[in-house]
PDB file of C-alpha atoms in Angstrom:
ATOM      1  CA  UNK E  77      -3.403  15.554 -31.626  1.00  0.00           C
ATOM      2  CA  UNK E  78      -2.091  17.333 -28.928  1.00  0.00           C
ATOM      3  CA  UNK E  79      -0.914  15.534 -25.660  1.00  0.00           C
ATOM      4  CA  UNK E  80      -0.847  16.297 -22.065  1.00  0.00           C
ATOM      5  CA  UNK E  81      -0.001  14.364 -19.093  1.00  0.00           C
ATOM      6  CA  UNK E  82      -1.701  14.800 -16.073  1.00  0.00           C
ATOM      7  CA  UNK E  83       0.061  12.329 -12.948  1.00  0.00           C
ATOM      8  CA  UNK E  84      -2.291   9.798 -11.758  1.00  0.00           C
ATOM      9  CA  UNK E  85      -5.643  10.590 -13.513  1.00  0.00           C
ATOM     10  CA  UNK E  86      -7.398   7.480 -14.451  1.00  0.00           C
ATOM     11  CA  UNK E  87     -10.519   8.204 -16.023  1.00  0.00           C
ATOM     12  CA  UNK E  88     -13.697   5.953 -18.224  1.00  0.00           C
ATOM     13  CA  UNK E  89     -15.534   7.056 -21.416  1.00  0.00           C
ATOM     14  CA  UNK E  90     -18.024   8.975 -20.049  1.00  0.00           C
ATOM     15  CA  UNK E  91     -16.120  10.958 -17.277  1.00  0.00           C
ATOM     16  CA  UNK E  92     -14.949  14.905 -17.074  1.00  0.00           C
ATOM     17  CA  UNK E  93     -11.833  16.485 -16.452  1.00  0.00           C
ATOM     18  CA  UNK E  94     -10.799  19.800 -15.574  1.00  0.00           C
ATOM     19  CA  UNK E  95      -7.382  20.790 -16.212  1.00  0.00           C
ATOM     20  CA  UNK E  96      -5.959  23.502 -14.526  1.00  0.00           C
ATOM     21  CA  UNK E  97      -2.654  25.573 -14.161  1.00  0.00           C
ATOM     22  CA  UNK E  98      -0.215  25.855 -17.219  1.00  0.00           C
ATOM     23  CA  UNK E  99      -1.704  23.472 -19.060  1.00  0.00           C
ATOM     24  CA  UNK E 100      -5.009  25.139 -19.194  1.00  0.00           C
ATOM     25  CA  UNK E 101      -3.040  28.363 -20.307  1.00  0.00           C
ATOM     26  CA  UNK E 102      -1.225  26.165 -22.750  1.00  0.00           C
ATOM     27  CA  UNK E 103      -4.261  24.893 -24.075  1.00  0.00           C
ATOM     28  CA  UNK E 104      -6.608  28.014 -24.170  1.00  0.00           C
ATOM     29  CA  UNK E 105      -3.630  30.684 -24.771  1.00  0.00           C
ATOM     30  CA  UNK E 106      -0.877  28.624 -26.585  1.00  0.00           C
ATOM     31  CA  UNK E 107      -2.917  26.411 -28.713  1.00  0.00           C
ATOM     32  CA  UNK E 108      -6.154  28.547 -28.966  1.00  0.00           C
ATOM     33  CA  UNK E 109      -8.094  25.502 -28.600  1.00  0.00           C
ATOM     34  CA  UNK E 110     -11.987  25.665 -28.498  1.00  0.00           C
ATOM     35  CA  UNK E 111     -14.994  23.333 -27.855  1.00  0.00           C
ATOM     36  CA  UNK E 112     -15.536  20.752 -29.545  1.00  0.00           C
ATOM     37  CA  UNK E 113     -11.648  19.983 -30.327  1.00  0.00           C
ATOM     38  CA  UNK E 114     -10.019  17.114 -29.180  1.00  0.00           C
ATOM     39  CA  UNK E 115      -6.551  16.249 -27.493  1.00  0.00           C
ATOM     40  CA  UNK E 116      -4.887  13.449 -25.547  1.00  0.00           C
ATOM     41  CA  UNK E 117      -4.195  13.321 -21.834  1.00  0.00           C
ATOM     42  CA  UNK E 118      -1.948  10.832 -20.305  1.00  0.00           C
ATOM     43  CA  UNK E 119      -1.990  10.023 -16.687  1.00  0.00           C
ATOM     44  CA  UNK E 120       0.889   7.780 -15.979  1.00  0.00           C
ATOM     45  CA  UNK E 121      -0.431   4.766 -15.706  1.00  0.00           C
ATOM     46  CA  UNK E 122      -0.158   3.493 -19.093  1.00  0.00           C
ATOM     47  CA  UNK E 123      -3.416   4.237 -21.060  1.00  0.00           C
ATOM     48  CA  UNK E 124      -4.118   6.947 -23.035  1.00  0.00           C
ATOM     49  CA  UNK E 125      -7.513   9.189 -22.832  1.00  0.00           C
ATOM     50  CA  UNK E 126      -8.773  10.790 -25.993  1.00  0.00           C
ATOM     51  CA  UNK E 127     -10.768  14.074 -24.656  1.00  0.00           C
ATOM     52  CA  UNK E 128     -13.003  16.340 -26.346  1.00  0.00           C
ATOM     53  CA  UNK E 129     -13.006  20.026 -25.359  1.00  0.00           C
ATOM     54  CA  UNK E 130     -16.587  20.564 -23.524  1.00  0.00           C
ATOM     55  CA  UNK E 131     -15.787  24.187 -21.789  1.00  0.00           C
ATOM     56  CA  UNK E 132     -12.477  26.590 -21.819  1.00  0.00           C
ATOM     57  CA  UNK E 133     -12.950  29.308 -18.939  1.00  0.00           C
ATOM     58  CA  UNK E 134     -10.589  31.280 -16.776  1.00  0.00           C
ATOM     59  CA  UNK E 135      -7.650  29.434 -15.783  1.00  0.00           C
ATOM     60  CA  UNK E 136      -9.626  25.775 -16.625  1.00  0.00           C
ATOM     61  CA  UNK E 137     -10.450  24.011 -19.066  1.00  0.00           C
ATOM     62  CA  UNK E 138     -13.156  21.281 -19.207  1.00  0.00           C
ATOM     63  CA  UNK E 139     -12.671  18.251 -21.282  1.00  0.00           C
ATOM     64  CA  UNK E 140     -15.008  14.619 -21.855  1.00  0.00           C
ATOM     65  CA  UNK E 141     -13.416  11.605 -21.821  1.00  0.00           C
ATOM     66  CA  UNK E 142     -14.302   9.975 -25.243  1.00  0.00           C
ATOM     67  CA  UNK E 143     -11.976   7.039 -25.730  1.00  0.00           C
ATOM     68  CA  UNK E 144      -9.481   5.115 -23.235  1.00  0.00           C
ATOM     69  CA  UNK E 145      -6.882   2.986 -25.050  1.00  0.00           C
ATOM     70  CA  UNK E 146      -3.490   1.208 -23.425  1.00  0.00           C
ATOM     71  CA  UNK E 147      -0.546   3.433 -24.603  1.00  0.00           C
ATOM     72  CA  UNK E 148       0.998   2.352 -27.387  1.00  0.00           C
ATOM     73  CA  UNK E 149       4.743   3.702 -26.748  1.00  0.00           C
ATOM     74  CA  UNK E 150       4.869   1.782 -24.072  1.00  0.00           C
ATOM     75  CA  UNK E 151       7.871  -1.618 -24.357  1.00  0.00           C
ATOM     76  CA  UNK E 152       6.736  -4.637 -24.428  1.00  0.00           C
ATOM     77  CA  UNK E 153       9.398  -5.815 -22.058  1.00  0.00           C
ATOM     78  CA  UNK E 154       9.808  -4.390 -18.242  1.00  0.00           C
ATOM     79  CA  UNK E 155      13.911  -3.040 -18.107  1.00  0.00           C
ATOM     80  CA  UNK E 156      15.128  -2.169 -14.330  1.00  0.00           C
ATOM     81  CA  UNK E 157      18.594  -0.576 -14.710  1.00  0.00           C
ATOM     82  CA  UNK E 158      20.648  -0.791 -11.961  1.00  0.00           C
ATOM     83  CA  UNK E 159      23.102   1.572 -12.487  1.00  0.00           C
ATOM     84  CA  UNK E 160      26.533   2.118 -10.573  1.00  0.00           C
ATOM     85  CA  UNK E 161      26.403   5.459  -9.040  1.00  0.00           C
ATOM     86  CA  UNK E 162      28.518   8.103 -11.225  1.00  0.00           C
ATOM     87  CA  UNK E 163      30.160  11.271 -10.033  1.00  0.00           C
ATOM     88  CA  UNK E 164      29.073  15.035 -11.137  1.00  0.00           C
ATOM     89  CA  UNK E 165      26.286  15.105 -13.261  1.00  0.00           C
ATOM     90  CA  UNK E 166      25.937  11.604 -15.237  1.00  0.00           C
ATOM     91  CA  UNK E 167      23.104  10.121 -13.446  1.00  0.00           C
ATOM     92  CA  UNK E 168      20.676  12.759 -15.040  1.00  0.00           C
ATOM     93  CA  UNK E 169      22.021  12.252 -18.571  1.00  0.00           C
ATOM     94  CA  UNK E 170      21.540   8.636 -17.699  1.00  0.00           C
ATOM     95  CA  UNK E 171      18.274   9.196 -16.766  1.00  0.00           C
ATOM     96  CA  UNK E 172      16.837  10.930 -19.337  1.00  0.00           C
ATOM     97  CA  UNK E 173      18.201   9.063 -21.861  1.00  0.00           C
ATOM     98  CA  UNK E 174      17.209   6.102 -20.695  1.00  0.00           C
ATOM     99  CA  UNK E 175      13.513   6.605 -20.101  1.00  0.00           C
ATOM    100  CA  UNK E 176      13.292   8.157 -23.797  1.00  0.00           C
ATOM    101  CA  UNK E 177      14.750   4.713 -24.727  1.00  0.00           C
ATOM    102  CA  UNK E 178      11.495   2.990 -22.254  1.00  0.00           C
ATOM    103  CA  UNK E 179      13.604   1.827 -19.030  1.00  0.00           C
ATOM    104  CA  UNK E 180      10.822   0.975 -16.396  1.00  0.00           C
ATOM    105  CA  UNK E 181      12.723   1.935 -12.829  1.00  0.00           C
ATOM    106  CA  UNK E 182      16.325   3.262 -12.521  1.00  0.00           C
ATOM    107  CA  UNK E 183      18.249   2.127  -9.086  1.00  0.00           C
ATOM    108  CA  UNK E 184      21.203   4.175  -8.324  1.00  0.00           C
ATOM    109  CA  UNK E 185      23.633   1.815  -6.488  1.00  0.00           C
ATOM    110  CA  UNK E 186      26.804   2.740  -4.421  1.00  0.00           C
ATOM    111  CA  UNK E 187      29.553   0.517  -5.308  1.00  0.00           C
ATOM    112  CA  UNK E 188      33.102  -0.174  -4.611  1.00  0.00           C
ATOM    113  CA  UNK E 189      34.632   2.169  -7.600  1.00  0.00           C
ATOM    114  CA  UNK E 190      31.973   4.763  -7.153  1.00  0.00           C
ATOM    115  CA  UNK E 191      33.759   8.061  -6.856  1.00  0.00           C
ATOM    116  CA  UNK E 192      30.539   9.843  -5.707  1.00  0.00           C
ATOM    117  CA  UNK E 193      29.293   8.933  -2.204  1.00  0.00           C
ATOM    118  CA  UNK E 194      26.314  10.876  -0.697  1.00  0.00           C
ATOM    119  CA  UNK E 195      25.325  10.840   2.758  1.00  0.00           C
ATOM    120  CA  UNK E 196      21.671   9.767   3.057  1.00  0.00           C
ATOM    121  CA  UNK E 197      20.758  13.483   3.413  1.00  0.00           C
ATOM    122  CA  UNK E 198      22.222  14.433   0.358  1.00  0.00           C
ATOM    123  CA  UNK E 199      21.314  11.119  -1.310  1.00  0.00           C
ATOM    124  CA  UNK E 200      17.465  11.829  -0.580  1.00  0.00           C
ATOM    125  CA  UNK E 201      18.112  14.950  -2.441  1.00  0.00           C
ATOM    126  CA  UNK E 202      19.075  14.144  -5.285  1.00  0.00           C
ATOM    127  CA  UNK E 203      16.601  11.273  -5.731  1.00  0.00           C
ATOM    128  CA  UNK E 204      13.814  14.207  -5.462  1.00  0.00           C
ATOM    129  CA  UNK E 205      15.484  15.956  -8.454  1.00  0.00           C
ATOM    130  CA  UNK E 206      16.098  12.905 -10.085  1.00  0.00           C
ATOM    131  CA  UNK E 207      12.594  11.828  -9.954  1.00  0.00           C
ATOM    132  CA  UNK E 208      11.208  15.545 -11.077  1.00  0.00           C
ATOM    133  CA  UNK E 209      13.373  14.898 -14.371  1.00  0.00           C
ATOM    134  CA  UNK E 210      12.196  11.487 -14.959  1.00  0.00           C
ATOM    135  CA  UNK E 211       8.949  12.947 -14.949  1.00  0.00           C
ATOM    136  CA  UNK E 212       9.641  15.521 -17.502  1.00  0.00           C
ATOM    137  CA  UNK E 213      11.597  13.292 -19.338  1.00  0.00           C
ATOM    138  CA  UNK E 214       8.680  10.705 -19.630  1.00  0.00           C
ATOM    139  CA  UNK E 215       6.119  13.536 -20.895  1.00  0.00           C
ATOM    140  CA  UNK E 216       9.041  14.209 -23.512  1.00  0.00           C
ATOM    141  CA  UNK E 217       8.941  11.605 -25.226  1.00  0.00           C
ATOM    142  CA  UNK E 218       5.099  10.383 -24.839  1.00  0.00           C
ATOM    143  CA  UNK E 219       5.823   7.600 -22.399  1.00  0.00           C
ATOM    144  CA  UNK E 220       2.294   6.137 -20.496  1.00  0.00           C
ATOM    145  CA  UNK E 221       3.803   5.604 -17.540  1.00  0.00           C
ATOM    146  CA  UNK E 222       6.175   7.537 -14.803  1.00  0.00           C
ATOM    147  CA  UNK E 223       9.230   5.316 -14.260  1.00  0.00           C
ATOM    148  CA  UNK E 224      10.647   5.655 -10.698  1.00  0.00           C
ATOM    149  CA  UNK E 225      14.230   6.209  -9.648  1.00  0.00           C
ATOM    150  CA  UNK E 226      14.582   4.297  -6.487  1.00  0.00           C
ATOM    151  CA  UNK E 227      16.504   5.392  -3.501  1.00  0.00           C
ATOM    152  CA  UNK E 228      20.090   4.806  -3.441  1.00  0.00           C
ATOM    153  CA  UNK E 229      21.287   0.749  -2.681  1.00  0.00           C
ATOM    154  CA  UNK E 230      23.974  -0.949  -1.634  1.00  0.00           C
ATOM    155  CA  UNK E 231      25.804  -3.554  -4.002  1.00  0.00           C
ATOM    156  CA  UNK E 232      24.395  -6.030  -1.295  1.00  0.00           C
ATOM    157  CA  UNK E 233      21.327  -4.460  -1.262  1.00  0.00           C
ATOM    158  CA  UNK E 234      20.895  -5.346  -4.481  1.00  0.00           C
ATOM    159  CA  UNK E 235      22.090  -8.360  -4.960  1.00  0.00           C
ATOM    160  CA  UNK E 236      18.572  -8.939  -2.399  1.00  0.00           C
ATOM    161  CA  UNK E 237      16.827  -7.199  -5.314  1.00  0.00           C
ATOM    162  CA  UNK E 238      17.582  -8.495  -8.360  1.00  0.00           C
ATOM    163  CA  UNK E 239      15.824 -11.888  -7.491  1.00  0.00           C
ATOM    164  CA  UNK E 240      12.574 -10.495  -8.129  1.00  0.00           C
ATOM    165  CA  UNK E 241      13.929 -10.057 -11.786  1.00  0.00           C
ATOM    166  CA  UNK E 242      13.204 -13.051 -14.268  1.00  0.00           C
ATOM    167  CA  UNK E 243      16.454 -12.572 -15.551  1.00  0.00           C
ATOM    168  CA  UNK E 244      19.459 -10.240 -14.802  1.00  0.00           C
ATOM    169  CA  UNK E 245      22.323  -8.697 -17.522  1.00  0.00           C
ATOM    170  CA  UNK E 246      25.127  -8.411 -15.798  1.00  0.00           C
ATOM    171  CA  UNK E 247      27.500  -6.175 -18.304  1.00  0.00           C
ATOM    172  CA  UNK E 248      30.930  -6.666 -17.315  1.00  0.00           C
ATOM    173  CA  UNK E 249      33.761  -4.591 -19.058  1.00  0.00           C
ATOM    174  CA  UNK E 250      36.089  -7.983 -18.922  1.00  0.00           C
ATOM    175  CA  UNK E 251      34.347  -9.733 -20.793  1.00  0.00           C
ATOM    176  CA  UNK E 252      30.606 -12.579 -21.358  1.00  0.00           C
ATOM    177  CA  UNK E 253      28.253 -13.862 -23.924  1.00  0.00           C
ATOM    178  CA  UNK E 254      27.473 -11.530 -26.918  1.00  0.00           C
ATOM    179  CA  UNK E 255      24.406  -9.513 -25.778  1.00  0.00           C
ATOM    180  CA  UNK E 256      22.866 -10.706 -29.255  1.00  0.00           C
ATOM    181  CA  UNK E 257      22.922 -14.825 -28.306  1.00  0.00           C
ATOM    182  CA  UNK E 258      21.342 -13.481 -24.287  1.00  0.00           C
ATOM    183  CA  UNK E 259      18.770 -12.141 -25.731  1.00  0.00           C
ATOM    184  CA  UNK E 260      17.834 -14.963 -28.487  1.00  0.00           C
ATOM    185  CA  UNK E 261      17.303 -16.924 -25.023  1.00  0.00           C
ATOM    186  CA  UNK E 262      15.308 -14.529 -23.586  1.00  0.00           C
ATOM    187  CA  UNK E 263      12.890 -14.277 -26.731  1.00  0.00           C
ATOM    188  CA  UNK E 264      12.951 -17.834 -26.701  1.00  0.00           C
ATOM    189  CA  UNK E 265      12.061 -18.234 -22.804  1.00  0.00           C
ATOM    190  CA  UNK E 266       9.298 -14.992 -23.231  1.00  0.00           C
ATOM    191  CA  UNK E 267      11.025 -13.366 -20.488  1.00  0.00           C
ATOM    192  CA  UNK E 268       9.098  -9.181 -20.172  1.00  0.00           C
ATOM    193  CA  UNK E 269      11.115  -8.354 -16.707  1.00  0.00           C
ATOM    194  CA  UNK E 270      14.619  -8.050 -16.584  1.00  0.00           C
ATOM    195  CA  UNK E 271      17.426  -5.493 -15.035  1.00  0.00           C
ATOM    196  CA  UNK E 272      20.097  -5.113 -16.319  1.00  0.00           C
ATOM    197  CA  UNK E 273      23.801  -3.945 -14.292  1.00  0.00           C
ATOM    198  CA  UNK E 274      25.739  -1.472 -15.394  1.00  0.00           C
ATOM    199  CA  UNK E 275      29.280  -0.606 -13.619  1.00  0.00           C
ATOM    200  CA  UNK E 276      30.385   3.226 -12.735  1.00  0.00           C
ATOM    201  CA  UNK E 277      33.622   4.783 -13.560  1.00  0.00           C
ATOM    202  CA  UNK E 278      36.235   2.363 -12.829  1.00  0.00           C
ATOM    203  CA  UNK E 279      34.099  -0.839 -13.489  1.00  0.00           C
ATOM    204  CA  UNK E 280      33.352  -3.499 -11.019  1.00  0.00           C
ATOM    205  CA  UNK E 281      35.633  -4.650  -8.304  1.00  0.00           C
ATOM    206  CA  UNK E 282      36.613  -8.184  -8.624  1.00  0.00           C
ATOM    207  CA  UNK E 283      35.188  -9.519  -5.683  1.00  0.00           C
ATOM    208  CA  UNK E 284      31.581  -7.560  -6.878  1.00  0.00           C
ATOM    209  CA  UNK E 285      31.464  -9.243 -10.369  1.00  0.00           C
ATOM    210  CA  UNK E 286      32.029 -12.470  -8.542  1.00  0.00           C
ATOM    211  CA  UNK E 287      29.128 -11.987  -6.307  1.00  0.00           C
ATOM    212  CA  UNK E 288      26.860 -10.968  -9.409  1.00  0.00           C
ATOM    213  CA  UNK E 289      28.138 -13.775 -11.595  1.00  0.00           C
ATOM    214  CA  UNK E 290      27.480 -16.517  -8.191  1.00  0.00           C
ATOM    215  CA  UNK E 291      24.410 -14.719  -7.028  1.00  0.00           C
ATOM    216  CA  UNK E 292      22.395 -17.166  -5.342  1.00  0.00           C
ATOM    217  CA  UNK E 293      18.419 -17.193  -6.351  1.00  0.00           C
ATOM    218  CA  UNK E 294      18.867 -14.873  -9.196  1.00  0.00           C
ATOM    219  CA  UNK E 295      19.170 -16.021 -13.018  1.00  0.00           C
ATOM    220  CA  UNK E 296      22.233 -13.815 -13.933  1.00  0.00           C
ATOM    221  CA  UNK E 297      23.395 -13.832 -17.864  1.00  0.00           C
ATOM    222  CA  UNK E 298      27.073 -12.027 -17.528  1.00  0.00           C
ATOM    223  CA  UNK E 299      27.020 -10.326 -21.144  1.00  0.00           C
ATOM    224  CA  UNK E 300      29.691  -7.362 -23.109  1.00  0.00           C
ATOM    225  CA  UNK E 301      28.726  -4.081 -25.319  1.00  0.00           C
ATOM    226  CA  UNK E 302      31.698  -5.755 -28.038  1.00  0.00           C
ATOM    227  CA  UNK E 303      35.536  -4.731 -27.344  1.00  0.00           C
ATOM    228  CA  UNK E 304      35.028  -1.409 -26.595  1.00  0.00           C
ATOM    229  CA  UNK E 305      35.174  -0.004 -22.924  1.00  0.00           C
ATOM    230  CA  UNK E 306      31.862   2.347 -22.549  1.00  0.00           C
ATOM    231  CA  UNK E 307      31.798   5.191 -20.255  1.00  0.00           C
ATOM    232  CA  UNK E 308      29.476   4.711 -17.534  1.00  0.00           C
ATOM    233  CA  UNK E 309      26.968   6.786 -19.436  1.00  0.00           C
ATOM    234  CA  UNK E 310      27.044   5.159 -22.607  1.00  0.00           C
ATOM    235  CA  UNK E 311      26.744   1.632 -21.388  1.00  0.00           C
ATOM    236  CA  UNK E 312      23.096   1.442 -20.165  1.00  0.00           C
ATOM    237  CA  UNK E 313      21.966   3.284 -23.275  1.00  0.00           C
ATOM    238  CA  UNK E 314      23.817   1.335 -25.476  1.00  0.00           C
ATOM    239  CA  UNK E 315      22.049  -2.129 -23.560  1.00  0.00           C
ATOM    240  CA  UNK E 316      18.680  -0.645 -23.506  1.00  0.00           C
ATOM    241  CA  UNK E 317      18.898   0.117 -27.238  1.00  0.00           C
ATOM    242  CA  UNK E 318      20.042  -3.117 -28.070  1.00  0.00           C
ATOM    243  CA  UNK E 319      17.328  -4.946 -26.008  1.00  0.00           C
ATOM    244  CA  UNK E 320      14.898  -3.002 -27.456  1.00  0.00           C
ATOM    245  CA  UNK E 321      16.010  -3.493 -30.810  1.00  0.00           C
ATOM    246  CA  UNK E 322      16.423  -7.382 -30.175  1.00  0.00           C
ATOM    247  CA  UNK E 323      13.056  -7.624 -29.221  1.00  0.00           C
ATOM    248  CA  UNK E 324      10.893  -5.700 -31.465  1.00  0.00           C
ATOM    249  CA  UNK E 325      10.102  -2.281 -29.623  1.00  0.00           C
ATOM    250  CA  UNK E 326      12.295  -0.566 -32.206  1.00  0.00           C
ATOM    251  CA  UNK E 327      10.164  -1.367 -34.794  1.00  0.00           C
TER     252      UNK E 327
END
């Protein structure tokens, strides 16, 4: 069944809705679609609307809403990814790939080794674009929601944040607890919100791994990808995929 995904519509069996723009095109043009057919149309907020075709005019189409169901390709465990901020063109790769993979929020974070350091000018920029991809990147792959990329922290900014976390994965490149035995406590605990820290190039200063590992009010795990150094890139999507895996949403 065809899908579309239409930000912030939240509709009941029962209700219209009129699509306009390219997706009407794309529906009456592309797909030839008629009356009486029936697609899907997401609106972000994690359910899924099964439509039936009721009118296709002039630049609109009119649809009925005949079933609303929670999405099913949705995690069942919340991932924040605070991610060291990377130089050149990494933190869209990273983002991408990590909301096809189900990461909830992404938080770009300046740290001591980062070799890229906006201004807040620039730094609001970029977190437009950023946010336009995760977007596109969610209707990609079928997510039901629109994961956010936050503005641009501080490492003590977030240090603040994490608390709000059940648990945090701090993955340090010198070394922790196999990511395998973390996770076997977190299935065991039902923990379904936890962020996860991933370095940029050059890893984490000393005195920044100390502050994660001693963060006060926060439930910090400190945890390794094996004995391999990942690129900055590689890291989160190697977690996420593991943490997925580990807890069921691969199957």
């Amino acid at each position: 069944m065809p899908r579309f995904f239409i930000e912030n519509i939240d509709r009941q069996p029962g209700d219209s809705i009129t699509v306009t723009g390219q997706d009407a095109v794309h529906i009456s043009k592309s797909l030839r679609m008629k009356p009486g057919e029936c697609l899907t149309v997401c609106g972000g907020l994690g359910y899924d609307l099964f439509c039936e075709i009721t009118g296709v005019y002039d630049g609109t189409v009119e649809l009925l809403v005949k079933e609303k169901v929670v999405t099913e390709s949705e995690p069942s465990i919340k991932i924040t990814l605070y991610q060291g901020l990377p130089k050149g063109d990494k933190m869209e790769f990273i983002i991408e790939k990590t909301i096809e993979l189900g990461v909830c929020e992404i938080v770009p974070v300046l740290m001591h080794r980062s070799v890229s350091r906006p201004d807040a000018k620039s730094a609001a920029k970029k977190r437009e674009r950023y946010q336009k991809q995760a977007v596109s990147a969610a209707k990609q792959c079928g997510r039901g929601i629109i994961p956010t990329v936050g503005a641009m922290t501080t490492f003590p900014e977030m240090l603040d944040d994490i608390r709000k976390h059940q648990a945090v994965i701090f993955f340090y490149e010198c070394g922790g607890e196999p990511l395998s035995s973390v996770t076997e406590k977190f299935k065991s605990e039902k923990l379904n919100d936890i962020a996860i820290v991933i370095g940029p190039e050059g890893g984490f200063d000393p005195s920044e791994a100390d502050a994660l590992m001693n963060a006060s009010g926060a439930n910090v795990y400190t945890a390794t990808l094996g004995k391999r150094i990942l690129r900055t890139e590689t890291a989160p999507i190697a977690a996420i995929a593991a943490i997925m895996f580990a807890t069921g949403n691969m199957d």
